[in-house]
Tab-separated table of C-alpha atoms in Angstrom:
chain	number	residue	atom	x	y	z
A	1	UNK	CA	93.489	-83.918	-56.903
A	2	UNK	CA	90.547	-82.362	-55.065
A	3	UNK	CA	92.225	-82.908	-51.689
A	4	UNK	CA	95.282	-81.054	-52.952
A	5	UNK	CA	93.074	-78.235	-54.234
A	6	UNK	CA	91.172	-78.132	-50.938
A	7	UNK	CA	94.386	-77.936	-48.917
A	8	UNK	CA	95.944	-75.250	-51.128
A	9	UNK	CA	92.874	-73.086	-51.803
A	10	UNK	CA	89.649	-73.764	-49.899
A	11	UNK	CA	91.297	-74.597	-46.583
A	12	UNK	CA	92.972	-71.180	-46.572
A	13	UNK	CA	89.725	-69.325	-47.262
A	14	UNK	CA	86.883	-68.351	-44.982
A	15	UNK	CA	84.463	-71.318	-45.200
A	16	UNK	CA	81.466	-69.246	-46.236
A	17	UNK	CA	83.465	-67.420	-48.903
A	18	UNK	CA	84.749	-70.764	-50.207
A	19	UNK	CA	81.172	-72.067	-50.300
A	20	UNK	CA	80.007	-69.126	-52.400
A	21	UNK	CA	82.981	-69.473	-54.751
A	22	UNK	CA	82.370	-73.186	-55.334
A	23	UNK	CA	78.652	-72.517	-55.670
A	24	UNK	CA	79.355	-69.915	-58.373
A	25	UNK	CA	81.507	-72.383	-60.311
A	26	UNK	CA	78.813	-75.056	-60.161
A	27	UNK	CA	76.106	-72.652	-61.352
A	28	UNK	CA	78.305	-71.370	-64.178
A	29	UNK	CA	79.207	-74.854	-65.415
A	30	UNK	CA	75.533	-75.839	-65.468
A	31	UNK	CA	74.705	-72.852	-67.688
A	32	UNK	CA	77.299	-73.693	-70.375
A	33	UNK	CA	75.949	-76.546	-72.536
A	34	UNK	CA	79.268	-78.211	-73.326
A	35	UNK	CA	80.438	-78.117	-69.695
A	36	UNK	CA	77.042	-79.247	-68.469
A	37	UNK	CA	76.921	-82.204	-70.839
A	38	UNK	CA	80.499	-83.244	-70.126
A	39	UNK	CA	80.056	-82.785	-66.383
A	40	UNK	CA	76.922	-84.903	-66.244
A	41	UNK	CA	78.500	-87.660	-68.346
A	42	UNK	CA	81.544	-87.868	-66.086
A	43	UNK	CA	80.026	-87.113	-62.685
A	44	UNK	CA	76.512	-88.501	-62.946
A	45	UNK	CA	76.500	-91.852	-64.760
A	46	UNK	CA	73.258	-93.675	-63.998
A	47	UNK	CA	72.973	-97.169	-62.535
A	48	UNK	CA	69.659	-98.792	-63.448
A	49	UNK	CA	69.795	-101.095	-60.438
A	50	UNK	CA	69.730	-98.069	-58.107
A	51	UNK	CA	66.455	-96.657	-59.383
A	52	UNK	CA	64.350	-95.750	-56.382
A	53	UNK	CA	60.734	-94.948	-55.631
A	54	UNK	CA	59.883	-92.933	-52.522
A	55	UNK	CA	56.473	-91.523	-51.540
A	56	UNK	CA	55.268	-92.084	-55.078
A	57	UNK	CA	58.207	-90.321	-56.739
A	58	UNK	CA	60.620	-92.091	-59.073
A	59	UNK	CA	64.290	-91.168	-58.820
A	60	UNK	CA	67.484	-92.227	-60.570
A	61	UNK	CA	68.859	-93.398	-57.246
A	62	UNK	CA	68.596	-92.934	-53.485
A	63	UNK	CA	71.320	-90.333	-52.897
A	64	UNK	CA	70.372	-86.675	-52.600
A	65	UNK	CA	71.705	-83.319	-51.516
A	66	UNK	CA	70.515	-82.307	-48.058
A	67	UNK	CA	68.972	-78.914	-47.368
A	68	UNK	CA	71.337	-76.086	-46.513
A	69	UNK	CA	73.576	-76.052	-49.573
A	70	UNK	CA	71.185	-74.454	-52.078
A	71	UNK	CA	69.068	-72.220	-49.888
A	72	UNK	CA	67.445	-70.201	-52.672
A	73	UNK	CA	66.944	-72.745	-55.479
A	74	UNK	CA	69.600	-71.251	-57.723
A	75	UNK	CA	71.702	-74.340	-58.554
A	76	UNK	CA	69.343	-77.296	-58.907
A	77	UNK	CA	70.651	-78.199	-62.365
A	78	UNK	CA	74.235	-77.763	-61.189
A	79	UNK	CA	73.794	-80.157	-58.293
A	80	UNK	CA	72.009	-82.648	-60.546
A	81	UNK	CA	74.951	-82.390	-62.949
A	82	UNK	CA	77.175	-83.434	-60.036
A	83	UNK	CA	75.159	-86.622	-59.620
A	84	UNK	CA	72.659	-85.999	-56.833
A	85	UNK	CA	69.438	-87.946	-57.405
A	86	UNK	CA	67.328	-85.370	-55.611
A	87	UNK	CA	68.007	-81.851	-54.417
A	88	UNK	CA	66.413	-80.456	-51.273
A	89	UNK	CA	66.461	-76.665	-51.337
A	90	UNK	CA	66.197	-74.344	-48.359
A	91	UNK	CA	65.626	-73.936	-45.559
A	92	UNK	CA	63.215	-71.264	-46.841
A	93	UNK	CA	61.330	-68.945	-44.485
A	94	UNK	CA	58.180	-66.943	-45.128
A	95	UNK	CA	60.062	-63.658	-44.918
A	96	UNK	CA	63.518	-62.941	-46.299
A	97	UNK	CA	66.209	-62.776	-43.646
A	98	UNK	CA	69.990	-62.265	-43.604
A	99	UNK	CA	70.688	-64.971	-41.040
A	100	UNK	CA	73.028	-64.648	-38.107
A	101	UNK	CA	76.063	-62.348	-38.033
A	102	UNK	CA	79.285	-63.633	-39.575
A	103	UNK	CA	81.463	-65.536	-38.829
A	104	UNK	CA	78.906	-68.349	-38.778
A	105	UNK	CA	80.422	-71.350	-40.591
A	106	UNK	CA	83.418	-73.301	-39.273
A	107	UNK	CA	85.394	-76.280	-40.554
A	108	UNK	CA	86.557	-78.991	-38.174
A	109	UNK	CA	88.949	-80.565	-40.669
A	110	UNK	CA	90.406	-83.116	-38.244
A	111	UNK	CA	86.880	-84.402	-37.621
A	112	UNK	CA	85.626	-84.065	-41.220
A	113	UNK	CA	82.855	-81.921	-39.802
A	114	UNK	CA	81.280	-78.476	-39.929
A	115	UNK	CA	79.683	-76.184	-37.375
A	116	UNK	CA	77.165	-73.715	-38.682
A	117	UNK	CA	74.950	-71.092	-37.145
A	118	UNK	CA	73.770	-69.658	-40.446
A	119	UNK	CA	70.296	-68.893	-39.110
A	120	UNK	CA	68.190	-69.695	-42.191
A	121	UNK	CA	69.688	-66.947	-44.366
A	122	UNK	CA	67.505	-66.897	-47.482
A	123	UNK	CA	65.570	-64.651	-49.845
A	124	UNK	CA	62.148	-65.635	-48.502
A	125	UNK	CA	59.420	-67.900	-49.821
A	126	UNK	CA	57.949	-65.403	-52.301
A	127	UNK	CA	61.277	-64.932	-54.102
A	128	UNK	CA	62.110	-68.633	-54.065
A	129	UNK	CA	58.624	-69.527	-55.335
A	130	UNK	CA	59.024	-67.084	-58.223
A	131	UNK	CA	62.398	-68.603	-59.115
A	132	UNK	CA	61.003	-72.139	-59.063
A	133	UNK	CA	58.006	-71.070	-61.185
A	134	UNK	CA	60.303	-69.555	-63.803
A	135	UNK	CA	62.730	-72.461	-63.806
A	136	UNK	CA	63.353	-74.255	-67.108
A	137	UNK	CA	65.055	-77.460	-65.947
A	138	UNK	CA	67.819	-78.975	-68.015
A	139	UNK	CA	67.890	-82.259	-66.080
A	140	UNK	CA	65.011	-84.264	-64.699
A	141	UNK	CA	65.354	-84.463	-60.954
A	142	UNK	CA	63.298	-84.490	-57.779
A	143	UNK	CA	63.153	-81.176	-55.927
A	144	UNK	CA	62.327	-81.105	-52.241
A	145	UNK	CA	61.479	-77.819	-50.518
A	146	UNK	CA	62.486	-77.439	-46.877
A	147	UNK	CA	60.621	-74.737	-44.924
A	148	UNK	CA	61.333	-73.209	-41.518
A	149	UNK	CA	60.226	-70.446	-39.171
A	150	UNK	CA	61.157	-66.810	-39.715
A	151	UNK	CA	63.353	-65.727	-36.799
A	152	UNK	CA	61.398	-62.575	-35.869
A	153	UNK	CA	58.069	-64.405	-35.805
A	154	UNK	CA	57.031	-65.338	-32.241
A	155	UNK	CA	56.321	-68.980	-31.468
A	156	UNK	CA	52.588	-68.403	-31.134
A	157	UNK	CA	52.536	-67.222	-34.776
A	158	UNK	CA	54.765	-69.999	-36.111
A	159	UNK	CA	51.919	-72.002	-37.671
A	160	UNK	CA	50.791	-69.051	-39.789
A	161	UNK	CA	54.415	-68.448	-40.817
A	162	UNK	CA	54.835	-72.015	-42.050
A	163	UNK	CA	51.447	-71.903	-43.774
A	164	UNK	CA	52.454	-68.770	-45.695
A	165	UNK	CA	55.539	-70.562	-47.049
A	166	UNK	CA	53.488	-73.651	-47.844
A	167	UNK	CA	50.935	-71.682	-49.830
A	168	UNK	CA	53.708	-70.132	-51.941
A	169	UNK	CA	55.988	-73.138	-52.378
A	170	UNK	CA	53.966	-76.366	-52.247
A	171	UNK	CA	52.923	-76.232	-55.891
A	172	UNK	CA	56.586	-76.108	-56.930
A	173	UNK	CA	57.740	-78.922	-54.636
A	174	UNK	CA	57.993	-82.601	-55.496
A	175	UNK	CA	57.975	-83.046	-51.725
A	176	UNK	CA	57.774	-80.650	-48.785
A	177	UNK	CA	59.764	-80.788	-45.531
A	178	UNK	CA	58.828	-79.087	-42.254
A	179	UNK	CA	62.085	-78.216	-40.506
A	180	UNK	CA	61.627	-77.896	-36.742
A	181	UNK	CA	65.081	-79.127	-35.815
A	182	UNK	CA	67.702	-76.493	-36.629
A	183	UNK	CA	69.440	-75.246	-33.467
A	184	UNK	CA	70.079	-71.821	-34.991
A	185	UNK	CA	66.605	-70.248	-34.774
A	186	UNK	CA	65.575	-69.483	-31.181
A	187	UNK	CA	62.619	-71.576	-30.048
A	188	UNK	CA	62.467	-73.663	-33.214
A	189	UNK	CA	63.317	-77.009	-31.626
A	190	UNK	CA	60.510	-76.583	-29.090
A	191	UNK	CA	58.163	-77.140	-32.040
A	192	UNK	CA	59.269	-80.805	-32.041
A	193	UNK	CA	57.185	-81.370	-28.915
A	194	UNK	CA	54.087	-83.215	-30.079
A	195	UNK	CA	51.660	-80.699	-28.570
A	196	UNK	CA	53.242	-77.987	-30.761
A	197	UNK	CA	54.026	-80.210	-33.729
A	198	UNK	CA	50.500	-81.580	-34.155
A	199	UNK	CA	48.786	-78.271	-35.059
A	200	UNK	CA	51.767	-77.205	-37.178
A	201	UNK	CA	51.848	-80.340	-39.332
A	202	UNK	CA	48.060	-80.405	-39.595
A	203	UNK	CA	47.986	-76.811	-40.819
A	204	UNK	CA	50.794	-77.367	-43.339
A	205	UNK	CA	49.095	-80.503	-44.684
A	206	UNK	CA	45.796	-78.643	-45.076
A	207	UNK	CA	47.493	-75.673	-46.740
A	208	UNK	CA	49.312	-77.909	-49.225
A	209	UNK	CA	46.109	-79.767	-50.095
A	210	UNK	CA	44.198	-76.514	-50.433
A	211	UNK	CA	46.847	-74.893	-52.621
A	212	UNK	CA	47.813	-77.753	-54.937
A	213	UNK	CA	45.225	-79.453	-57.119
A	214	UNK	CA	45.640	-82.615	-59.143
A	215	UNK	CA	48.245	-84.240	-56.906
A	216	UNK	CA	49.097	-84.741	-53.262
A	217	UNK	CA	52.402	-83.174	-52.254
A	218	UNK	CA	54.325	-85.595	-49.984
A	219	UNK	CA	54.982	-84.061	-46.569
A	220	UNK	CA	57.913	-84.953	-44.302
A	221	UNK	CA	59.255	-83.668	-40.996
A	222	UNK	CA	62.953	-83.298	-40.179
A	223	UNK	CA	64.004	-84.068	-36.610
A	224	UNK	CA	67.071	-83.455	-34.469
A	225	UNK	CA	69.503	-86.148	-33.307
A	226	UNK	CA	69.353	-84.606	-29.841
A	227	UNK	CA	65.804	-85.769	-29.153
A	228	UNK	CA	65.481	-88.296	-26.351
A	229	UNK	CA	64.472	-91.751	-27.534
A	230	UNK	CA	60.949	-91.420	-26.137
A	231	UNK	CA	60.534	-88.137	-28.034
A	232	UNK	CA	61.707	-89.799	-31.248
A	233	UNK	CA	58.986	-92.410	-30.682
A	234	UNK	CA	56.389	-89.721	-30.005
A	235	UNK	CA	57.193	-87.832	-33.217
A	236	UNK	CA	57.134	-91.083	-35.193
A	237	UNK	CA	53.744	-92.041	-33.796
A	238	UNK	CA	52.387	-88.567	-34.520
A	239	UNK	CA	53.662	-88.697	-38.105
A	240	UNK	CA	51.803	-91.970	-38.666
A	241	UNK	CA	48.668	-90.644	-36.996
A	242	UNK	CA	48.628	-87.521	-39.186
A	243	UNK	CA	49.339	-89.443	-42.381
A	244	UNK	CA	52.720	-87.887	-43.100
A	245	UNK	CA	54.793	-89.431	-45.861
A	246	UNK	CA	58.150	-89.577	-44.142
A	247	UNK	CA	60.704	-88.461	-41.580
A	248	UNK	CA	64.198	-87.123	-42.228
A	249	UNK	CA	66.680	-88.283	-39.601
A	250	UNK	CA	68.592	-86.221	-38.693
A	251	UNK	CA	69.500	-82.532	-38.613
A	252	UNK	CA	72.673	-81.169	-36.989
A	253	UNK	CA	73.534	-81.700	-33.324
A	254	UNK	CA	74.363	-79.312	-30.500
A	255	UNK	CA	76.281	-82.088	-28.712
A	256	UNK	CA	80.056	-81.829	-28.407
A	257	UNK	CA	81.396	-83.626	-25.331
A	258	UNK	CA	80.199	-87.107	-26.258
A	259	UNK	CA	81.558	-87.120	-29.804
A	260	UNK	CA	85.297	-87.485	-29.258
A	261	UNK	CA	86.118	-84.431	-31.357
A	262	UNK	CA	89.780	-83.941	-32.245
A	263	UNK	CA	89.621	-80.339	-33.482
A	264	UNK	CA	90.824	-77.421	-31.402
A	265	UNK	CA	88.733	-76.505	-28.382
A	266	UNK	CA	88.316	-72.973	-29.741
A	267	UNK	CA	86.472	-74.426	-32.718
A	268	UNK	CA	84.407	-77.008	-30.896
A	269	UNK	CA	83.255	-74.319	-28.457
A	270	UNK	CA	81.567	-72.405	-31.282
A	271	UNK	CA	77.790	-72.427	-30.984
A	272	UNK	CA	75.650	-73.873	-33.754
A	273	UNK	CA	74.808	-77.195	-35.318
A	274	UNK	CA	77.545	-79.774	-35.834
A	275	UNK	CA	77.363	-81.900	-38.974
A	276	UNK	CA	79.608	-84.437	-40.623
A	277	UNK	CA	81.374	-87.601	-39.501
A	278	UNK	CA	80.885	-87.198	-35.704
A	279	UNK	CA	77.123	-87.286	-36.194
A	280	UNK	CA	77.178	-90.699	-37.862
A	281	UNK	CA	76.444	-93.001	-34.936
A	282	UNK	CA	73.616	-91.022	-33.355
A	283	UNK	CA	71.906	-90.427	-36.687
A	284	UNK	CA	72.092	-94.143	-37.377
A	285	UNK	CA	70.645	-94.929	-33.936
A	286	UNK	CA	67.686	-92.592	-34.542
A	287	UNK	CA	67.099	-94.105	-37.972
A	288	UNK	CA	67.080	-97.647	-36.590
A	289	UNK	CA	64.690	-96.643	-33.850
A	290	UNK	CA	62.339	-95.002	-36.334
A	291	UNK	CA	62.353	-98.005	-38.658
A	292	UNK	CA	61.675	-100.429	-35.829
A	293	UNK	CA	58.721	-98.316	-34.783
A	294	UNK	CA	57.127	-97.101	-38.048
A	295	UNK	CA	59.231	-98.477	-40.879
A	296	UNK	CA	56.298	-100.087	-42.615
A	297	UNK	CA	54.211	-96.930	-42.524
A	298	UNK	CA	56.605	-94.120	-43.412
A	299	UNK	CA	59.456	-93.424	-45.823
A	300	UNK	CA	62.630	-92.688	-43.901
A	301	UNK	CA	65.455	-90.473	-45.131
A	302	UNK	CA	68.868	-91.023	-43.543
A	303	UNK	CA	71.224	-88.043	-43.246
A	304	UNK	CA	74.058	-87.132	-40.916
A	305	UNK	CA	77.657	-88.293	-41.187
A	306	UNK	CA	77.312	-90.078	-44.532
A	307	UNK	CA	80.709	-90.030	-46.233
A	308	UNK	CA	81.099	-93.265	-48.184
A	309	UNK	CA	79.093	-95.862	-50.059
A	310	UNK	CA	79.443	-98.093	-46.989
A	311	UNK	CA	77.788	-95.396	-44.882
A	312	UNK	CA	74.940	-95.027	-47.378
A	313	UNK	CA	74.499	-98.803	-47.630
A	314	UNK	CA	74.402	-99.069	-43.833
A	315	UNK	CA	71.594	-96.480	-43.707
A	316	UNK	CA	69.622	-98.373	-46.341
A	317	UNK	CA	69.977	-101.640	-44.419
A	318	UNK	CA	68.883	-99.767	-41.293
A	319	UNK	CA	65.681	-98.567	-42.949
A	320	UNK	CA	66.372	-95.539	-45.131
A	321	UNK	CA	64.775	-95.501	-48.564
A	322	UNK	CA	66.670	-92.302	-49.363
A	323	UNK	CA	69.978	-90.992	-48.052
A	324	UNK	CA	71.296	-87.446	-48.141
A	325	UNK	CA	74.609	-85.718	-47.616
A	326	UNK	CA	76.154	-82.274	-47.455
A	327	UNK	CA	79.181	-81.894	-45.182
A	328	UNK	CA	81.245	-84.647	-46.825
A	329	UNK	CA	80.764	-82.892	-50.168
A	330	UNK	CA	82.968	-80.090	-48.819
A	331	UNK	CA	85.777	-82.521	-48.029
A	332	UNK	CA	85.428	-85.005	-50.886
A	333	UNK	CA	84.586	-82.778	-53.834
A	334	UNK	CA	82.734	-83.122	-57.133
A	335	UNK	CA	83.289	-86.863	-57.619
A	336	UNK	CA	81.618	-87.699	-54.319
A	337	UNK	CA	78.159	-88.604	-55.622
A	338	UNK	CA	79.690	-90.697	-58.410
A	339	UNK	CA	81.697	-92.680	-55.837
A	340	UNK	CA	78.595	-93.213	-53.683
A	341	UNK	CA	76.617	-94.527	-56.644
A	342	UNK	CA	79.354	-96.863	-57.865
A	343	UNK	CA	79.848	-98.223	-54.387
A	344	UNK	CA	76.133	-98.746	-53.770
A	345	UNK	CA	75.738	-100.570	-57.074
A	346	UNK	CA	78.649	-102.863	-56.169
A	347	UNK	CA	77.246	-103.582	-52.711
A	348	UNK	CA	73.817	-104.372	-54.110
A	349	UNK	CA	75.345	-106.802	-56.629
A	350	UNK	CA	77.264	-108.546	-53.833
A	351	UNK	CA	74.233	-108.719	-51.546
A	352	UNK	CA	71.423	-111.307	-51.378
A	353	UNK	CA	68.894	-108.647	-52.408
A	354	UNK	CA	67.524	-108.397	-55.923
A	355	UNK	CA	66.599	-104.726	-55.624
A	356	UNK	CA	67.501	-101.763	-53.493
A	357	UNK	CA	63.956	-101.732	-52.110
A	358	UNK	CA	64.481	-105.275	-50.756
A	359	UNK	CA	67.551	-104.084	-48.869
A	360	UNK	CA	65.727	-101.252	-47.084
A	361	UNK	CA	65.472	-102.176	-43.409
A	362	UNK	CA	66.995	-105.642	-43.841
A	363	UNK	CA	69.168	-105.332	-40.727
A	364	UNK	CA	66.239	-104.212	-38.601
A	365	UNK	CA	64.143	-107.125	-39.806
A	366	UNK	CA	66.951	-109.556	-38.977
A	367	UNK	CA	67.263	-108.181	-35.448
A	368	UNK	CA	63.507	-108.390	-34.930
A	369	UNK	CA	63.514	-112.023	-36.037
A	370	UNK	CA	66.163	-113.049	-33.474
């Protein structure tokens, strides 16, 4: 039914306009008690065997919404109603910014993928912090806050920019993510180099600890799939050294030629980050590499090309405690999270593992034992 609706309605609309329309429907449904209750009952049934703990936080399951969908924290209850076990908002920047000029979002339907060059369009950390402070949640869920660099801020002032967002948002975050891996903010990915990343992560950690009393806000870093393997290792080692809580692998890719894309050349030539099915293999490779290197020391979050329960299960076996998705939601619709949960529960029952936590990294451990 959703595929028919997508083909007849969404596919004919500008992708960004379709996103805002769907977003409005989700927000509206979450505000109407009868629709909210019915929606949660149908779309978000809970599976006790999938209960997950990550960096000290307890969640209904491992499957969350990746950053980029709810940039301004306006639909957390709506996305929870749709079955996501955690919602990562943002990316939020210290200053409000409109993002890049339109058109900036493209569907590659034949590849079940998206290209975006949104450019961190958001209302800014002060506005988002005020919205989170005033929020009266209907559903219990875990809220991650993803922060990035304001475009007009020069690289030598990036640390202060991230610190400003941290000071405003950390107290409202169940966990905090430093995004240095979007390809759509000039100079941002250069912050993944360890000599730049070390002072940035240190300053954000100190700002979070200084701002929030009574608890330690988990801190993660999100990396690009385009990093060379030795750079992946370097970031992983740095994260352990600095006492980070986790790594999110991965953001979107700027690669095109190596992915076997079937969509029209005019689309694949668009600049921006590619997400969706073509990213699956490289994201999985990065995840496996991270788990082999630091799996016992950090919580890993697998994202990039996850479409099915088999994909999510594969990431868990490769070392991910949590998995996230976004692009496949556009193509698979409101029952997507429900299907992921049902499939994961079935795979866990058919596996030799008593709990989901036992399954995390099982494939990597088997390979290491050979």
